[in-house]
mmCIF file of C-alpha atoms in Angstrom:
data_model
loop_
_atom_site.group_PDB
_atom_site.id
_atom_site.type_symbol
_atom_site.label_atom_id
_atom_site.label_comp_id
_atom_site.label_asym_id
_atom_site.label_seq_id
_atom_site.Cartn_x
_atom_site.Cartn_y
_atom_site.Cartn_z
ATOM 1 C CA UNK A 17 -10.777 7.770 -19.621
ATOM 2 C CA UNK A 18 -9.804 6.346 -22.616
ATOM 3 C CA UNK A 19 -9.861 10.311 -23.044
ATOM 4 C CA UNK A 20 -7.582 11.070 -20.416
ATOM 5 C CA UNK A 21 -4.538 7.722 -22.182
ATOM 6 C CA UNK A 22 -5.695 9.253 -25.744
ATOM 7 C CA UNK A 23 -4.452 12.436 -24.760
ATOM 8 C CA UNK A 24 -0.955 11.084 -22.200
ATOM 9 C CA UNK A 25 -0.774 8.608 -25.554
ATOM 10 C CA UNK A 26 -0.898 11.775 -28.304
ATOM 11 C CA UNK A 27 1.997 14.140 -25.687
ATOM 12 C CA UNK A 28 4.339 11.586 -25.162
ATOM 13 C CA UNK A 29 4.852 10.802 -29.624
ATOM 14 C CA UNK A 30 5.077 13.728 -29.498
ATOM 15 C CA UNK A 31 8.293 14.489 -26.683
ATOM 16 C CA UNK A 32 10.026 11.380 -27.865
ATOM 17 C CA UNK A 33 11.101 12.219 -31.287
ATOM 18 C CA UNK A 34 13.098 15.476 -29.581
ATOM 19 C CA UNK A 35 13.974 13.772 -26.755
ATOM 20 C CA UNK A 36 15.450 10.035 -29.368
ATOM 21 C CA UNK A 37 16.150 12.106 -32.786
ATOM 22 C CA UNK A 38 17.608 15.361 -31.220
ATOM 23 C CA UNK A 39 20.862 16.012 -29.207
ATOM 24 C CA UNK A 40 20.710 17.112 -26.416
ATOM 25 C CA UNK A 41 23.235 19.840 -24.575
ATOM 26 C CA UNK A 42 21.919 20.394 -20.862
ATOM 27 C CA UNK A 43 23.159 24.866 -20.725
ATOM 28 C CA UNK A 44 22.951 26.431 -17.270
ATOM 29 C CA UNK A 45 20.788 29.589 -17.508
ATOM 30 C CA UNK A 46 19.483 31.623 -14.724
ATOM 31 C CA UNK A 47 18.684 29.291 -11.764
ATOM 32 C CA UNK A 48 17.397 25.831 -13.632
ATOM 33 C CA UNK A 49 19.534 25.125 -16.296
ATOM 34 C CA UNK A 50 17.974 25.343 -19.904
ATOM 35 C CA UNK A 51 18.550 21.789 -22.642
ATOM 36 C CA UNK A 52 19.261 22.646 -26.067
ATOM 37 C CA UNK A 53 18.087 21.058 -29.359
ATOM 38 C CA UNK A 54 20.592 20.362 -32.161
ATOM 39 C CA UNK A 55 18.433 19.564 -34.879
ATOM 40 C CA UNK A 56 19.874 19.793 -38.549
ATOM 41 C CA UNK A 57 17.962 20.848 -41.802
ATOM 42 C CA UNK A 58 19.571 21.359 -45.256
ATOM 43 C CA UNK A 59 22.524 21.414 -44.683
ATOM 44 C CA UNK A 60 23.017 24.738 -42.264
ATOM 45 C CA UNK A 61 22.999 23.445 -37.231
ATOM 46 C CA UNK A 62 19.548 25.553 -36.527
ATOM 47 C CA UNK A 63 19.146 25.230 -32.396
ATOM 48 C CA UNK A 64 16.049 25.943 -30.417
ATOM 49 C CA UNK A 65 14.887 26.212 -26.694
ATOM 50 C CA UNK A 66 13.296 23.272 -24.658
ATOM 51 C CA UNK A 67 12.192 24.601 -21.220
ATOM 52 C CA UNK A 68 12.255 22.007 -19.701
ATOM 53 C CA UNK A 69 15.719 19.671 -18.930
ATOM 54 C CA UNK A 70 16.202 16.773 -21.175
ATOM 55 C CA UNK A 71 16.384 14.288 -17.689
ATOM 56 C CA UNK A 72 12.489 15.245 -17.016
ATOM 57 C CA UNK A 73 10.982 15.120 -20.554
ATOM 58 C CA UNK A 74 12.475 11.840 -20.101
ATOM 59 C CA UNK A 75 10.478 10.858 -17.153
ATOM 60 C CA UNK A 76 7.175 12.583 -18.082
ATOM 61 C CA UNK A 77 7.150 10.521 -21.945
ATOM 62 C CA UNK A 78 8.003 7.781 -19.575
ATOM 63 C CA UNK A 79 4.806 8.591 -17.499
ATOM 64 C CA UNK A 80 2.456 9.274 -19.673
ATOM 65 C CA UNK A 81 3.269 5.973 -21.929
ATOM 66 C CA UNK A 82 3.346 3.429 -18.460
ATOM 67 C CA UNK A 83 -0.136 5.918 -17.686
ATOM 68 C CA UNK A 84 -1.679 4.570 -20.540
ATOM 69 C CA UNK A 85 -0.975 1.400 -20.968
ATOM 70 C CA UNK A 86 -3.563 -0.611 -18.261
ATOM 71 C CA UNK A 87 -1.522 -3.335 -16.378
ATOM 72 C CA UNK A 88 -2.885 -5.860 -14.102
ATOM 73 C CA UNK A 89 -1.071 -9.418 -12.211
ATOM 74 C CA UNK A 90 -0.463 -11.953 -13.739
ATOM 75 C CA UNK A 91 -0.832 -15.384 -12.667
ATOM 76 C CA UNK A 92 -3.299 -18.395 -12.355
ATOM 77 C CA UNK A 93 -6.258 -16.854 -13.016
ATOM 78 C CA UNK A 94 -7.252 -13.858 -9.879
ATOM 79 C CA UNK A 95 -7.101 -10.714 -11.069
ATOM 80 C CA UNK A 96 -5.518 -11.119 -14.367
ATOM 81 C CA UNK A 97 -8.992 -13.284 -15.822
ATOM 82 C CA UNK A 98 -10.857 -11.083 -18.702
ATOM 83 C CA UNK A 99 -14.180 -11.900 -16.608
ATOM 84 C CA UNK A 100 -12.728 -9.712 -14.136
ATOM 85 C CA UNK A 101 -13.767 -6.445 -16.037
ATOM 86 C CA UNK A 102 -14.703 -4.860 -12.729
ATOM 87 C CA UNK A 103 -11.254 -4.687 -12.184
ATOM 88 C CA UNK A 104 -10.068 -3.716 -14.353
ATOM 89 C CA UNK A 105 -12.407 -1.111 -15.557
ATOM 90 C CA UNK A 106 -12.328 0.510 -11.944
ATOM 91 C CA UNK A 107 -9.036 1.424 -12.336
ATOM 92 C CA UNK A 108 -6.930 -1.882 -11.584
ATOM 93 C CA UNK A 109 -1.921 -1.291 -11.456
ATOM 94 C CA UNK A 110 0.458 -3.400 -10.040
ATOM 95 C CA UNK A 111 3.146 -3.147 -8.340
ATOM 96 C CA UNK A 112 6.132 -5.485 -8.704
ATOM 97 C CA UNK A 113 8.220 -6.844 -5.334
ATOM 98 C CA UNK A 114 11.856 -6.978 -5.575
ATOM 99 C CA UNK A 115 10.783 -11.532 -5.682
ATOM 100 C CA UNK A 116 8.723 -10.743 -8.936
ATOM 101 C CA UNK A 117 6.217 -11.385 -7.268
ATOM 102 C CA UNK A 118 2.688 -9.017 -8.611
ATOM 103 C CA UNK A 119 0.025 -7.660 -7.030
ATOM 104 C CA UNK A 120 -3.527 -5.598 -8.394
ATOM 105 C CA UNK A 121 -4.376 -2.755 -6.162
ATOM 106 C CA UNK A 122 -7.588 -0.719 -6.981
ATOM 107 C CA UNK A 123 -7.032 1.789 -3.908
ATOM 108 C CA UNK A 124 -10.515 4.265 -3.851
ATOM 109 C CA UNK A 125 -12.332 2.435 -6.629
ATOM 110 C CA UNK A 126 -16.311 2.690 -6.288
ATOM 111 C CA UNK A 127 -17.141 -1.428 -6.454
ATOM 112 C CA UNK A 128 -20.408 -1.307 -5.601
ATOM 113 C CA UNK A 129 -22.403 -4.506 -5.991
ATOM 114 C CA UNK A 130 -20.025 -5.832 -7.662
ATOM 115 C CA UNK A 131 -20.233 -9.684 -7.510
ATOM 116 C CA UNK A 132 -16.706 -12.080 -7.586
ATOM 117 C CA UNK A 133 -18.429 -14.662 -6.384
ATOM 118 C CA UNK A 134 -16.007 -18.104 -7.964
ATOM 119 C CA UNK A 135 -13.106 -16.172 -8.323
ATOM 120 C CA UNK A 136 -9.641 -16.897 -7.234
ATOM 121 C CA UNK A 137 -9.048 -12.879 -6.574
ATOM 122 C CA UNK A 138 -5.474 -14.193 -4.575
ATOM 123 C CA UNK A 139 -3.742 -11.286 -3.482
ATOM 124 C CA UNK A 140 -6.167 -8.754 -4.464
ATOM 125 C CA UNK A 141 -5.621 -5.259 -2.391
ATOM 126 C CA UNK A 142 -8.865 -2.759 -2.511
ATOM 127 C CA UNK A 143 -7.990 -0.765 0.071
ATOM 128 C CA UNK A 144 -10.340 2.057 0.088
ATOM 129 C CA UNK A 145 -12.999 0.997 -1.505
ATOM 130 C CA UNK A 146 -16.677 0.563 -1.840
ATOM 131 C CA UNK A 147 -18.160 -2.634 -2.117
ATOM 132 C CA UNK A 148 -21.454 -2.321 -1.204
ATOM 133 C CA UNK A 149 -22.828 -5.038 -1.823
ATOM 134 C CA UNK A 150 -20.540 -7.403 -3.031
ATOM 135 C CA UNK A 151 -21.018 -10.551 -3.412
ATOM 136 C CA UNK A 152 -17.763 -12.433 -3.273
ATOM 137 C CA UNK A 153 -19.550 -16.515 -2.850
ATOM 138 C CA UNK A 154 -16.667 -19.062 -2.595
ATOM 139 C CA UNK A 155 -14.575 -16.603 -3.610
ATOM 140 C CA UNK A 156 -10.321 -17.104 -2.221
ATOM 141 C CA UNK A 157 -9.577 -13.697 -1.334
ATOM 142 C CA UNK A 158 -6.329 -15.557 0.308
ATOM 143 C CA UNK A 159 -3.674 -12.174 1.611
ATOM 144 C CA UNK A 160 -6.629 -10.233 -0.386
ATOM 145 C CA UNK A 161 -6.551 -6.266 1.359
ATOM 146 C CA UNK A 162 -10.051 -5.032 2.534
ATOM 147 C CA UNK A 163 -7.933 -1.730 4.003
ATOM 148 C CA UNK A 164 -9.968 0.778 5.298
ATOM 149 C CA UNK A 165 -12.488 -0.437 2.562
ATOM 150 C CA UNK A 166 -16.349 -0.126 3.099
ATOM 151 C CA UNK A 167 -17.868 -3.820 2.305
ATOM 152 C CA UNK A 168 -22.023 -2.772 4.331
ATOM 153 C CA UNK A 169 -24.631 -5.804 2.698
ATOM 154 C CA UNK A 170 -21.976 -7.497 1.245
ATOM 155 C CA UNK A 171 -21.248 -11.290 1.610
ATOM 156 C CA UNK A 172 -18.090 -13.598 1.866
ATOM 157 C CA UNK A 173 -20.325 -17.018 2.263
ATOM 158 C CA UNK A 174 -17.661 -20.145 1.719
ATOM 159 C CA UNK A 175 -15.035 -17.610 1.199
ATOM 160 C CA UNK A 176 -11.850 -18.666 1.935
ATOM 161 C CA UNK A 177 -10.215 -15.335 3.948
ATOM 162 C CA UNK A 178 -6.959 -16.389 5.513
ATOM 163 C CA UNK A 179 -4.491 -14.117 6.037
ATOM 164 C CA UNK A 180 -6.952 -11.528 4.527
ATOM 165 C CA UNK A 181 -6.348 -8.095 5.639
ATOM 166 C CA UNK A 182 -9.729 -5.886 7.205
ATOM 167 C CA UNK A 183 -7.587 -3.214 9.018
ATOM 168 C CA UNK A 184 -10.152 -0.522 9.442
ATOM 169 C CA UNK A 185 -13.015 -1.911 7.060
ATOM 170 C CA UNK A 186 -16.559 -1.816 7.270
ATOM 171 C CA UNK A 187 -17.857 -5.172 7.453
ATOM 172 C CA UNK A 188 -21.989 -3.734 8.770
ATOM 173 C CA UNK A 189 -24.262 -6.188 8.594
ATOM 174 C CA UNK A 190 -21.698 -8.558 6.030
ATOM 175 C CA UNK A 191 -23.095 -11.935 6.104
ATOM 176 C CA UNK A 192 -19.840 -14.673 6.507
ATOM 177 C CA UNK A 193 -21.397 -17.356 6.594
ATOM 178 C CA UNK A 194 -19.174 -20.371 7.388
ATOM 179 C CA UNK A 195 -16.028 -18.192 5.856
ATOM 180 C CA UNK A 196 -12.586 -19.143 7.209
ATOM 181 C CA UNK A 197 -11.441 -15.918 8.358
ATOM 182 C CA UNK A 198 -7.956 -17.339 9.744
ATOM 183 C CA UNK A 199 -4.814 -14.530 10.393
ATOM 184 C CA UNK A 200 -7.011 -12.530 9.390
ATOM 185 C CA UNK A 201 -6.087 -8.766 10.567
ATOM 186 C CA UNK A 202 -8.098 -6.608 12.475
ATOM 187 C CA UNK A 203 -7.980 -3.813 14.147
ATOM 188 C CA UNK A 204 -10.743 -1.444 16.568
ATOM 189 C CA UNK A 205 -11.695 1.196 13.958
ATOM 190 C CA UNK A 206 -13.129 -2.688 11.937
ATOM 191 C CA UNK A 207 -16.575 -2.466 12.013
ATOM 192 C CA UNK A 208 -18.564 -6.274 12.137
ATOM 193 C CA UNK A 209 -22.489 -4.602 13.157
ATOM 194 C CA UNK A 210 -24.750 -6.650 12.842
ATOM 195 C CA UNK A 211 -22.292 -9.708 10.526
ATOM 196 C CA UNK A 212 -23.756 -13.083 9.672
ATOM 197 C CA UNK A 213 -21.257 -15.156 10.945
ATOM 198 C CA UNK A 214 -22.578 -18.795 11.709
ATOM 199 C CA UNK A 215 -20.131 -21.579 10.772
ATOM 200 C CA UNK A 216 -17.274 -19.344 10.422
ATOM 201 C CA UNK A 217 -13.685 -19.358 11.392
ATOM 202 C CA UNK A 218 -11.894 -16.923 13.437
ATOM 203 C CA UNK A 219 -8.413 -18.783 13.515
ATOM 204 C CA UNK A 220 -5.906 -16.927 15.589
ATOM 205 C CA UNK A 221 -7.331 -13.746 14.291
ATOM 206 C CA UNK A 222 -6.909 -11.255 17.313
ATOM 207 C CA UNK A 223 -9.931 -9.477 18.777
ATOM 208 C CA UNK A 224 -9.912 -6.379 20.511
ATOM 209 C CA UNK A 225 -12.812 -7.358 23.146
ATOM 210 C CA UNK A 226 -15.647 -5.273 22.328
ATOM 211 C CA UNK A 227 -15.408 -7.075 19.371
ATOM 212 C CA UNK A 228 -15.170 -11.018 20.528
ATOM 213 C CA UNK A 229 -17.966 -9.936 22.870
ATOM 214 C CA UNK A 230 -20.628 -8.456 20.136
ATOM 215 C CA UNK A 231 -19.590 -11.685 17.650
ATOM 216 C CA UNK A 232 -19.840 -13.311 21.044
ATOM 217 C CA UNK A 233 -23.442 -12.589 21.193
ATOM 218 C CA UNK A 234 -24.284 -14.497 17.936
ATOM 219 C CA UNK A 235 -21.340 -17.159 17.379
ATOM 220 C CA UNK A 236 -22.872 -20.466 16.669
ATOM 221 C CA UNK A 237 -21.937 -23.727 14.010
ATOM 222 C CA UNK A 238 -19.636 -25.030 12.819
ATOM 223 C CA UNK A 239 -17.234 -24.143 9.665
ATOM 224 C CA UNK A 240 -17.776 -27.388 6.824
ATOM 225 C CA UNK A 241 -14.623 -26.850 5.801
ATOM 226 C CA UNK A 242 -12.073 -26.633 8.841
ATOM 227 C CA UNK A 243 -14.724 -28.541 10.257
ATOM 228 C CA UNK A 244 -13.450 -26.049 13.909
ATOM 229 C CA UNK A 245 -16.384 -24.474 16.126
ATOM 230 C CA UNK A 246 -17.442 -20.446 15.162
ATOM 231 C CA UNK A 247 -17.060 -20.087 19.165
ATOM 232 C CA UNK A 248 -14.338 -21.618 19.687
ATOM 233 C CA UNK A 249 -12.582 -20.340 17.472
ATOM 234 C CA UNK A 250 -13.192 -16.874 19.078
ATOM 235 C CA UNK A 251 -12.252 -17.934 22.356
ATOM 236 C CA UNK A 252 -16.179 -17.622 23.703
ATOM 237 C CA UNK A 253 -16.310 -17.672 27.295
#
């Protein structure tokens, strides 16, 4: 990853002098425009052809510089915490919406056995990531996304999972003991097979009938944070 980033920086460095110090004149030739570069050498003007249009080269140079620089969420704690090296070294990137809010994306990252216990990962997106045996005990995951993520054998004991996105996620044998999973987004493809849910609160999390039946078969306990019985939160018969 470091070697690739260094290569991109070097390539961008070569492109930028051409773009910034030379006058580029686009002249049509054949089907595609050809950029001509005029430079002054020893009082004379010489020219050379640049096969890519100036606008495209500018965009390429900017993209290379941006992609070589890692970006992370700028919020209190969360993914901006330097201790969260698994997120930062895993290829995280950041998007900014129109209101200026930042969201960290770790799409398709390998994070097996990663330990995020007690961390603030509010809004972090683990889309399509592999996090088998991960530790999210007492982790704040408010609004986090585990879309199509593999979370088998992971522990979410006492985790704050309000409004979490579990669409198509696999939580086979996951430990959700005492987790607050209220208003979560779950689809029929979400798997809770053999999940431990004692004391978990699923209030306002809509489940398919077969998912509800599967969870109700082992549901028991009361959530220590919300005071809601697990069976009541699942609307078990």
